[in-house]
mmCIF file of C-alpha atoms and ligand atoms in Angstrom:
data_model
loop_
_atom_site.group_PDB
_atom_site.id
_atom_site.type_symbol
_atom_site.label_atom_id
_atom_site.label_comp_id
_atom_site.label_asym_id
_atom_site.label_seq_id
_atom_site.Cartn_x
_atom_site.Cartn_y
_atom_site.Cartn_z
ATOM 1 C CA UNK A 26 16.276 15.889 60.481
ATOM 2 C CA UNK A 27 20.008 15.116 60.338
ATOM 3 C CA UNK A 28 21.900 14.203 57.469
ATOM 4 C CA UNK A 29 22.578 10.753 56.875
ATOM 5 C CA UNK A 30 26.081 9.757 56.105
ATOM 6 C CA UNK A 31 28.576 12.061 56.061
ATOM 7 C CA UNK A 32 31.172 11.943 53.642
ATOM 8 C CA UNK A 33 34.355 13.513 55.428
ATOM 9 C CA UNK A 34 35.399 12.916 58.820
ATOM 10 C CA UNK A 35 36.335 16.508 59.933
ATOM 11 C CA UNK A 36 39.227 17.263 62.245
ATOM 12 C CA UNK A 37 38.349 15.895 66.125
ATOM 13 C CA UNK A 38 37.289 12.884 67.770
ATOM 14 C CA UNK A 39 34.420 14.153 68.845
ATOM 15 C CA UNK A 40 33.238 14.264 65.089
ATOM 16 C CA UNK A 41 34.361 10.671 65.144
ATOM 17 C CA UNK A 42 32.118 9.930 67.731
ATOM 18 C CA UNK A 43 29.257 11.666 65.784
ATOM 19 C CA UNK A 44 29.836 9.722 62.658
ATOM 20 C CA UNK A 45 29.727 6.405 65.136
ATOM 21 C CA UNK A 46 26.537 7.642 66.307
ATOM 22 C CA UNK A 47 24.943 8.671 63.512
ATOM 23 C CA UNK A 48 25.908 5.160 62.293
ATOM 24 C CA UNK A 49 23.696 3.922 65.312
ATOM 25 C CA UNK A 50 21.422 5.983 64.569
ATOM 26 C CA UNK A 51 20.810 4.849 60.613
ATOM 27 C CA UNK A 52 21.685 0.976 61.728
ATOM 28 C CA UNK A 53 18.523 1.398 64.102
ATOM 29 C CA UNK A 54 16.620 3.019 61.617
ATOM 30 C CA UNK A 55 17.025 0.261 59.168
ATOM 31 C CA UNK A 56 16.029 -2.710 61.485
ATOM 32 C CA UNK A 57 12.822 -0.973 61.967
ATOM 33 C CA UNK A 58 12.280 -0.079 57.811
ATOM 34 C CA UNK A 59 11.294 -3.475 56.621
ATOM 35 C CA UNK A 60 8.330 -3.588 59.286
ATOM 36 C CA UNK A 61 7.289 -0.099 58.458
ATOM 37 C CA UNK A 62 7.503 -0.958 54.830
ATOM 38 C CA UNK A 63 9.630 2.156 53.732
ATOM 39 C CA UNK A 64 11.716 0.338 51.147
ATOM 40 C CA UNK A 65 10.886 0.348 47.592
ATOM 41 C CA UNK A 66 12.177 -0.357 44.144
ATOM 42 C CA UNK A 67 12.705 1.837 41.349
ATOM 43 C CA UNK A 68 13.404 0.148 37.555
ATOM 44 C CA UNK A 69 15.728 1.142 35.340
ATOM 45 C CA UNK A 70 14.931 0.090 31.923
ATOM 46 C CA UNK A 71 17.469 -1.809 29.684
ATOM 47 C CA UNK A 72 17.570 -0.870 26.074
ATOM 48 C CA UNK A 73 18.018 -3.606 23.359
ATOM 49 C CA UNK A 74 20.430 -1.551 21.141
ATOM 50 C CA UNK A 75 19.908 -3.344 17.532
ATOM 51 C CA UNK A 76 16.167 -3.241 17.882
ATOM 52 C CA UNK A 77 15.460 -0.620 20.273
ATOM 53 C CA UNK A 78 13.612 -2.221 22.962
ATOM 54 C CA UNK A 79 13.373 -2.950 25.804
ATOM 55 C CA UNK A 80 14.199 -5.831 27.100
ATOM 56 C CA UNK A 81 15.596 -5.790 30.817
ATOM 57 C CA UNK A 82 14.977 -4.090 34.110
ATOM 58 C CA UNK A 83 17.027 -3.399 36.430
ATOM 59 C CA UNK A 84 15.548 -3.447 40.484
ATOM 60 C CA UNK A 85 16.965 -0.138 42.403
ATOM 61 C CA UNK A 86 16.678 -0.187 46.410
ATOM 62 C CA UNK A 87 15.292 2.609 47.911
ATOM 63 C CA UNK A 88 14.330 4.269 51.704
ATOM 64 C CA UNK A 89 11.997 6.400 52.324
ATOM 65 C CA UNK A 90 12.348 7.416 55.299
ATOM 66 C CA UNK A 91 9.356 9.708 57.401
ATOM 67 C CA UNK A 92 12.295 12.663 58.011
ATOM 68 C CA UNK A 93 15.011 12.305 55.831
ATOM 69 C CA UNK A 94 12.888 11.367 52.112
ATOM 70 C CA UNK A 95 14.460 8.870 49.774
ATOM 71 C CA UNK A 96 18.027 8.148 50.891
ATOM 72 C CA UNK A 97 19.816 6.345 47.957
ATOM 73 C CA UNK A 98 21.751 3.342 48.762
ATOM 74 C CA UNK A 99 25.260 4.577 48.646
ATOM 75 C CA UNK A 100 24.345 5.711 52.246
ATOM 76 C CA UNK A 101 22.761 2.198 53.449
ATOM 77 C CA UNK A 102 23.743 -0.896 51.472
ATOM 78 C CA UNK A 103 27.288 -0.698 53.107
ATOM 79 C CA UNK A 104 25.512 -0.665 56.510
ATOM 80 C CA UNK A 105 23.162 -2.997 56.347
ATOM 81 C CA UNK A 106 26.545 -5.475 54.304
ATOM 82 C CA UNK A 107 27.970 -5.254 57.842
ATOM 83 C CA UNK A 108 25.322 -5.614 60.022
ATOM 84 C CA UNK A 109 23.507 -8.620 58.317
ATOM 85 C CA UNK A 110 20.286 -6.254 57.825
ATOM 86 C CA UNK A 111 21.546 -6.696 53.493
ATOM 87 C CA UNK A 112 19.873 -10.596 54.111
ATOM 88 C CA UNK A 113 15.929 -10.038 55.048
ATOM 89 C CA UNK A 114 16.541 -7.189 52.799
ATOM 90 C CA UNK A 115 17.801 -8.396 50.261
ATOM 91 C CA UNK A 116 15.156 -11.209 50.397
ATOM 92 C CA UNK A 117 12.668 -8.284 50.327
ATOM 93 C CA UNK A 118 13.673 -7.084 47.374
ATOM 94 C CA UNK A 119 14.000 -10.383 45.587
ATOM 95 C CA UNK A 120 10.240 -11.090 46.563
ATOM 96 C CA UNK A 121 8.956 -7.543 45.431
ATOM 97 C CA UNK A 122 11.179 -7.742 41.525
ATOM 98 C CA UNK A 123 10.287 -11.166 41.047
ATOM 99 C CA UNK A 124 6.297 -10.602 41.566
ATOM 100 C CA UNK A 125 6.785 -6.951 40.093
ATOM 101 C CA UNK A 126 8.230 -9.244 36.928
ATOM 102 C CA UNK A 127 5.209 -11.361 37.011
ATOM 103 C CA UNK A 128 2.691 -8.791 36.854
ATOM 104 C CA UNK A 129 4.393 -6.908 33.825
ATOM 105 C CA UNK A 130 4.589 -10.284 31.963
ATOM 106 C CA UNK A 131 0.748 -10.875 32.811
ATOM 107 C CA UNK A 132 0.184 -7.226 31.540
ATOM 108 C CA UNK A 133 2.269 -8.082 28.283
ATOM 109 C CA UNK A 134 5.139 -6.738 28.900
ATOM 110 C CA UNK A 135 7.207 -9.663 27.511
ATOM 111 C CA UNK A 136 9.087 -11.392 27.372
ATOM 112 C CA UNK A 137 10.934 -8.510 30.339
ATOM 113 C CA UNK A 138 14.144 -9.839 32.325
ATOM 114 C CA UNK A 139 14.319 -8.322 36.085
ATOM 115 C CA UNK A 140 18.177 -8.115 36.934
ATOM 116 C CA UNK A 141 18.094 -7.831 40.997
ATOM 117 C CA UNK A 142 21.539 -6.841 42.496
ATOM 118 C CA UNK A 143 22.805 -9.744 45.126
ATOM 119 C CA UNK A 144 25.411 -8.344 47.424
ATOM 120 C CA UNK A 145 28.482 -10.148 49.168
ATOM 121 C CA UNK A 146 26.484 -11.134 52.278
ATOM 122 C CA UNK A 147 23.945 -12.679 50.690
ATOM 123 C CA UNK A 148 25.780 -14.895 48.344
ATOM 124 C CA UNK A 149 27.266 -15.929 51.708
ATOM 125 C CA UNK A 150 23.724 -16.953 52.919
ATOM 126 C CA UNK A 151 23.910 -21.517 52.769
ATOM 127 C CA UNK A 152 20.254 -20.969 51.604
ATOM 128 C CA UNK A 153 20.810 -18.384 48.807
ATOM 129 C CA UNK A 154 19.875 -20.960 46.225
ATOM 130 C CA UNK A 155 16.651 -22.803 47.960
ATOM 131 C CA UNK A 156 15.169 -18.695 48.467
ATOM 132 C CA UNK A 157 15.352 -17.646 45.062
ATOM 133 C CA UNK A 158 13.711 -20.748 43.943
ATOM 134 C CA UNK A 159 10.967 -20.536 46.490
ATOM 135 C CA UNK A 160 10.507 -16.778 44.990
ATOM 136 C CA UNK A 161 10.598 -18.208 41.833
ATOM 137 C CA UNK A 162 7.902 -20.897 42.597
ATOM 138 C CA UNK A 163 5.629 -18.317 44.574
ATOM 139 C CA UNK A 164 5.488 -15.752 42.038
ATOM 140 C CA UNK A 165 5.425 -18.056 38.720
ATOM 141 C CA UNK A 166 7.840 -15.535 37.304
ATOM 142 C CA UNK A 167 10.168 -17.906 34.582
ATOM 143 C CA UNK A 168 13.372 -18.364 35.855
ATOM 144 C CA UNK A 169 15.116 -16.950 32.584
ATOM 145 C CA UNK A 170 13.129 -13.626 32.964
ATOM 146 C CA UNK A 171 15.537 -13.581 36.315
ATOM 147 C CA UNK A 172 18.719 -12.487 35.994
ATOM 148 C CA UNK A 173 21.411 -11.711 39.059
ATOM 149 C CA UNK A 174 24.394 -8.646 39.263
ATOM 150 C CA UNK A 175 27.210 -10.123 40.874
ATOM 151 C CA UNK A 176 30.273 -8.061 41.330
ATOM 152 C CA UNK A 177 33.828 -9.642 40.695
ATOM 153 C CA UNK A 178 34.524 -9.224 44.783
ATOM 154 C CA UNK A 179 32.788 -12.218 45.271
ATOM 155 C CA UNK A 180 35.245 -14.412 43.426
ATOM 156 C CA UNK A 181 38.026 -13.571 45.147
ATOM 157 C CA UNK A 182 37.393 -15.760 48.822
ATOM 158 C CA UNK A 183 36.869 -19.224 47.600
ATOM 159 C CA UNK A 184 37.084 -19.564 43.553
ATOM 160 C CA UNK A 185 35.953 -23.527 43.719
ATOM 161 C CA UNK A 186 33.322 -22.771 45.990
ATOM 162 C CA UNK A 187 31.652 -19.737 44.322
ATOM 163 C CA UNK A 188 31.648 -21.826 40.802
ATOM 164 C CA UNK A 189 30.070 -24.389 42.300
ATOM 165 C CA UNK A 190 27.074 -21.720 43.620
ATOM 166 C CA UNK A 191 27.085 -20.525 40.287
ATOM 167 C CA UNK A 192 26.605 -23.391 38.717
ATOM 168 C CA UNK A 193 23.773 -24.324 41.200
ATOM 169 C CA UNK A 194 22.586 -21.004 40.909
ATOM 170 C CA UNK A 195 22.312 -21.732 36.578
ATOM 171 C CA UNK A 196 20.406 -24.762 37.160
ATOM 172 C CA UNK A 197 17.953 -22.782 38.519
ATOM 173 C CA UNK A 198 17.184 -21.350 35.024
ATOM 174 C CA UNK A 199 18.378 -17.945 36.172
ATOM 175 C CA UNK A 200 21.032 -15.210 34.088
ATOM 176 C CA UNK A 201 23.754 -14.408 35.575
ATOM 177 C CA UNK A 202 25.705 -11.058 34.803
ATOM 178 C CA UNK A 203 28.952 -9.480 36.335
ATOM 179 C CA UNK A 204 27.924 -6.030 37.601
ATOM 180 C CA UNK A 205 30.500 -2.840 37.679
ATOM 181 C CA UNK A 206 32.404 -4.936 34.778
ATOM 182 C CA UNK A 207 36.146 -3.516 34.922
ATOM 183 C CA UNK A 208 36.534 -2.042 38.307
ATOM 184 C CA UNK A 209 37.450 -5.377 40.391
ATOM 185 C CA UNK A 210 40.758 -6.196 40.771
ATOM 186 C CA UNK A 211 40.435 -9.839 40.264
ATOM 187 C CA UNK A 212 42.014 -11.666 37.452
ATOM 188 C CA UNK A 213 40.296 -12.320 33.862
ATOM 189 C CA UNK A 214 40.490 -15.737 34.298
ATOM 190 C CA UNK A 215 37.388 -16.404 35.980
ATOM 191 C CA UNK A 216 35.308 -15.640 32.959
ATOM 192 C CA UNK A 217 36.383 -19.150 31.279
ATOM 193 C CA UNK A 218 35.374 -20.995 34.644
ATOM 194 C CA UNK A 219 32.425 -19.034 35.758
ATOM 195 C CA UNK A 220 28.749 -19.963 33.792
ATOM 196 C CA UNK A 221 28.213 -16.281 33.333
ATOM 197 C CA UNK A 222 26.022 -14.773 30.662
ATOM 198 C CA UNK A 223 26.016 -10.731 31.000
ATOM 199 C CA UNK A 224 29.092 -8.498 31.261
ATOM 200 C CA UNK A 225 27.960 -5.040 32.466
ATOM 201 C CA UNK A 226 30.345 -2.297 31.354
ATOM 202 C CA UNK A 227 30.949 0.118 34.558
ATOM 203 C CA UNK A 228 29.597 3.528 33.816
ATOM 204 C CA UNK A 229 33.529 4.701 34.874
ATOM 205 C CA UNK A 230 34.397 3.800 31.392
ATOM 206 C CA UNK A 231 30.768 4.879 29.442
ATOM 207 C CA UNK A 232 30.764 8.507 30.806
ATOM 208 C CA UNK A 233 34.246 9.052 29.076
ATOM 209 C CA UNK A 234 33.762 7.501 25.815
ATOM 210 C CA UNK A 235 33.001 10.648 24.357
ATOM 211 C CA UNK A 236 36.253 12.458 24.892
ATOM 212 C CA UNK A 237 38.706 10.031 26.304
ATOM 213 C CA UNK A 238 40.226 7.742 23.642
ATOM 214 C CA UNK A 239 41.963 5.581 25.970
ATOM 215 C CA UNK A 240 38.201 4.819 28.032
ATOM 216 C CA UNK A 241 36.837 4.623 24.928
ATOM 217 C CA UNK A 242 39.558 1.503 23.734
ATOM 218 C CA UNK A 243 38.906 -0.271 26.586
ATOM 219 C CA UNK A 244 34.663 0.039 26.178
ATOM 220 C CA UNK A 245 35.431 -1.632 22.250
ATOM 221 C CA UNK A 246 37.766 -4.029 24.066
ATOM 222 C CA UNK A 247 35.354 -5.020 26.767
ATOM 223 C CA UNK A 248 32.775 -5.622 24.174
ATOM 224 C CA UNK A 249 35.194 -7.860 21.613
ATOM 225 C CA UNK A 250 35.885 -9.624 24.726
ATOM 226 C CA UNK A 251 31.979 -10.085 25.679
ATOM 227 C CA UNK A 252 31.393 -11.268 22.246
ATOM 228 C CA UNK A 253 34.484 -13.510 21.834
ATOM 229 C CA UNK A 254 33.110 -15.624 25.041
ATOM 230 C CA UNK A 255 29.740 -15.502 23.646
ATOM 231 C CA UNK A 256 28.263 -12.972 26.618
ATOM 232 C CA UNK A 257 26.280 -10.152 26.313
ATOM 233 C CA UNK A 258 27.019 -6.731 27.492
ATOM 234 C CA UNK A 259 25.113 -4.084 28.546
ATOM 235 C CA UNK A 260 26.286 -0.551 29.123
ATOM 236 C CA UNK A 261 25.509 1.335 31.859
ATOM 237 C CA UNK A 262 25.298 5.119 33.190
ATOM 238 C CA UNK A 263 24.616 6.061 29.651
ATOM 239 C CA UNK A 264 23.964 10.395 29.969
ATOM 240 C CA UNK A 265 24.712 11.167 26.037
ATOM 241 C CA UNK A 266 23.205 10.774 22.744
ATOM 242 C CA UNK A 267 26.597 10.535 21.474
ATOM 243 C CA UNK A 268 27.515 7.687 23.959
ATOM 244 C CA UNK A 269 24.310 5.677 22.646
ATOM 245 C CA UNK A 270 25.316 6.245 19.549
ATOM 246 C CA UNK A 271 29.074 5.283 20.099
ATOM 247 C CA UNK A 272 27.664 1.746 21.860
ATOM 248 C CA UNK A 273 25.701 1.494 19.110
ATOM 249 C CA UNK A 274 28.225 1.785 16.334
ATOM 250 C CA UNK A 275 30.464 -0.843 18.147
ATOM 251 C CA UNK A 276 28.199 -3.810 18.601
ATOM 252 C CA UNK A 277 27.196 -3.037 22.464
ATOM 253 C CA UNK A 278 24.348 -5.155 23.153
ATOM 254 C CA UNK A 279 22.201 -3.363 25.339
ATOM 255 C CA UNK A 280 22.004 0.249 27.076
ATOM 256 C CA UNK A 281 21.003 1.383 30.648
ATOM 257 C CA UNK A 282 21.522 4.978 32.233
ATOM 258 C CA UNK A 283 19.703 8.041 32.178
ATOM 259 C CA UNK A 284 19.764 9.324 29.053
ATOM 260 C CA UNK A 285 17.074 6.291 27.997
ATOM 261 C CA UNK A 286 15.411 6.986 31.389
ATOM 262 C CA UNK A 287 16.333 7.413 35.563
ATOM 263 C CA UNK A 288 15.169 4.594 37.500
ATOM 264 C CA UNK A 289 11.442 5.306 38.087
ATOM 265 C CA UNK A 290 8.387 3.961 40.129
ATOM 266 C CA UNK A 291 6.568 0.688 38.897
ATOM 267 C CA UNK A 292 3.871 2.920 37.697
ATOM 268 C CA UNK A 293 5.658 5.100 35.625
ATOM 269 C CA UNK A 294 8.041 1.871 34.139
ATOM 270 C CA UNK A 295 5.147 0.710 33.132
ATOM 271 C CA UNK A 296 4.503 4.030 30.980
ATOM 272 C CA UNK A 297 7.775 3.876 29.334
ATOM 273 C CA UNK A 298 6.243 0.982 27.279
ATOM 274 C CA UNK A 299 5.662 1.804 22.976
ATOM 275 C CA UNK A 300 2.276 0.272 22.836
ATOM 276 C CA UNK A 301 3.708 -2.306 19.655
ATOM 277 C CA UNK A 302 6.453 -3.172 22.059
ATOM 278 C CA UNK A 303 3.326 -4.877 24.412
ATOM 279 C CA UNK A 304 2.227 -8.336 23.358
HETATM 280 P P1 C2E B 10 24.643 -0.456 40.581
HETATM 281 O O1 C2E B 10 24.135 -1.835 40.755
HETATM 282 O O2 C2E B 10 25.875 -0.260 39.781
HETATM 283 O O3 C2E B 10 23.412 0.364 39.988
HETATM 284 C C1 C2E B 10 23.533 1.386 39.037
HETATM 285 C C2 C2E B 10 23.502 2.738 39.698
HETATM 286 O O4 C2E B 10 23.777 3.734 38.721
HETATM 287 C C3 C2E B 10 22.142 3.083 40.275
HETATM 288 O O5 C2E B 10 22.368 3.898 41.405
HETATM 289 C C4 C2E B 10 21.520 3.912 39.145
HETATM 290 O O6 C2E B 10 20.508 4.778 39.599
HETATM 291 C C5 C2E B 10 22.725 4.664 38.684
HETATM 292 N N1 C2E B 10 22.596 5.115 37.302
HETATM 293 C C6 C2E B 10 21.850 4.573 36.315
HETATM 294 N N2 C2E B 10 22.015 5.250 35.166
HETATM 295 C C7 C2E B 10 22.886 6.250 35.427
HETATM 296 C C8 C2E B 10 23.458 7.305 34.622
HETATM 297 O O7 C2E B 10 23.202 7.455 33.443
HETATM 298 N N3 C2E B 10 24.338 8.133 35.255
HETATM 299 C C9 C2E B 10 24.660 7.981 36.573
HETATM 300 N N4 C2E B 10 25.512 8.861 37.099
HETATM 301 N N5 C2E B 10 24.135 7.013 37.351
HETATM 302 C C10 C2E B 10 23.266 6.151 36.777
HETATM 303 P P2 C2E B 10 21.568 3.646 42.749
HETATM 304 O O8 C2E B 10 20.162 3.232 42.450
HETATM 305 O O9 C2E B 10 21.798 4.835 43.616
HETATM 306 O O10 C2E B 10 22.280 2.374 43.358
HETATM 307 C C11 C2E B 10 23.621 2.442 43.755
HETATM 308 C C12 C2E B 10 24.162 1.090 44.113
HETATM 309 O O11 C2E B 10 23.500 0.559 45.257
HETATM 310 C C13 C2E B 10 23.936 0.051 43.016
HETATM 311 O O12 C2E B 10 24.899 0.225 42.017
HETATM 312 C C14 C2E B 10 24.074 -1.225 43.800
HETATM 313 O O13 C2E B 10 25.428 -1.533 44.005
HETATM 314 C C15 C2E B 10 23.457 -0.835 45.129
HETATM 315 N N6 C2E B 10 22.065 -1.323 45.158
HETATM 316 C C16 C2E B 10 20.943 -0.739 44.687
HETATM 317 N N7 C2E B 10 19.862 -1.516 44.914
HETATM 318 C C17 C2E B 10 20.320 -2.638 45.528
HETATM 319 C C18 C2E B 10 19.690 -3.854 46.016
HETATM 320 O O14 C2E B 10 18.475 -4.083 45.883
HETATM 321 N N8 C2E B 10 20.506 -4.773 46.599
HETATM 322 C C19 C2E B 10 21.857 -4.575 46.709
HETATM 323 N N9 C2E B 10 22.594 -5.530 47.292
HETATM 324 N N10 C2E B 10 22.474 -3.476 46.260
HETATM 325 C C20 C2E B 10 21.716 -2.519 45.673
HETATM 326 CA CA1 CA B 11 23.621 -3.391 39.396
HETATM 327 CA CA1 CA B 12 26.789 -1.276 38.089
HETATM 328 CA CA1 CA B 13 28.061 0.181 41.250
#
């Protein structure tokens, strides 16, 4: 099997032309995945910090693929963005966390919130809204135990227009949280206009806070600022004990990363469970 995506272009053309066909290659591969049902989630748990639950989960796309195992989505997502695969993907995924939810609430497992990540493309889609509350209706799952990652990029385009989905998107019942908090470019001032509920810290800034004063400033910051608009923040790509405890100490509201656990298999999430912590 080849490797999928490489990260350097090396010196010729001709290396060119084998990155555009290995492109070809993968962008073929993935219009045939769905059908041959080789995508599926992991869940990342989300750690309430004061009480030490948990209380979240966050979907992870995967592909496993006959020859090349699990590829991680650093070397799809971008792909399938471009190509407009991200949509009945993304719609797959929706389906699967939302009914995944369900079952885990049946099982006791409440109340659980399933964050699914929504890329550019398909907040794009005119029927974004009407899906997710057909998924919603045809799994029973609650809309508040749904809750969307958005990244800042999506903001940038049309400010009124993406508001206005937002808002649509709230009346749904559904959370709403700004994913890879800190690493946009776009301006502050969308967090007074936009009905957002969940500031995710980037895991840029968490993997320093140990050592790094200055990354470790702007984490506190992040969080006064969180607080002072009355959102929540979670704090992801946690690795350390020491990081835990440094959230922790400062008023972070809830943890994610792999020091609390990788993202696993629905089977194994389900282990992860304290029995008193099932209803
Ligand atoms: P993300 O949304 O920022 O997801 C968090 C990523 O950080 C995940 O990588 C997760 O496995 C990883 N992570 C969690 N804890 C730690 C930690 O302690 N240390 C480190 N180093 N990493 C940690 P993953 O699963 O490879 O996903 C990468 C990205 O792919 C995601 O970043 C998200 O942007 C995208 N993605 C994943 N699933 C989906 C999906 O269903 N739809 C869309 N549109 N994008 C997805
Ligand atoms: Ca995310
Ligand atoms: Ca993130
Ligand atoms: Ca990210």
């Amino acid at each position: 099997a080849k490797k999928l995506g490489r990260n350097c272009f090396q010196f010729y053309e001709s290396s060119m032309n084998e990155e555009a066909q290995e492109r070809l290659r993968i962008e073929s591969a993935l219009r045939n995945a769905l059908e041959r049902e080789q995508f599926v989630l992991h869940y990342q748990p989300q750690l309430d910090l004061a009480s030490g639950r948990i209380v979240g989960v966050e979907a992870l796309l995967r592909w496993q693929h006959p020859e090349l195992g699990t590829v991680p989505p650093q070397r799809f997502i971008g792909l399938a963005e471009e190509t407009g695969l991200i949509v009945p993907i993304g719609a797959w995924v929706m389906r699967t966390a939302c009914a995944q939810a369900r079952k885990w609430h049946d099982a006791g497992l409440a109340p659980l919130r399933m964050a699914v990540n929504l890329s550019p493309r398909q907040f794009a889609q005119p029927d974004l809204v009407a899906s997710i509350a057909a998924v919603l209706e045809e799994t029973g799952l609650p809309p508040a135990a749904l809750e969307l990652e958005l990244t800042e990029g999506l903001f940038v385009d049309d400010v009124a227009q993406a508001v206005a989905l937002l808002h649509e998107l709230k009346a749904l019942g559904v959370a709403l949280s700004i994913d890879d908090f800190g690493t946009g470019y776009s301006s502050l001032s969308y967090l007074r206009t936009f009905p957002i509920d969940v500031l995710k810290i980037d895991r840029s800034f968490v993997g320093r806070i140990d050592d790094d004063a200055d990354q470790a400033a702007i984490v506190v910051s992040i969080i006064a600022l969180a607080h002072n608009l009355h959102l929540k923040v979670i704090a992801e790509g946690v690795e350390t004990a020491g990081q835990l405890a440094f959230l922790r100490a400062h008023d972070c509201d809830q943890a994610q990363g792999y020091y609390l656990s990788r993202p696993v298999p629905a089977a194994e999430f389900r282990e992860l469970w304290p029995a008193e912590q099932t209803v």
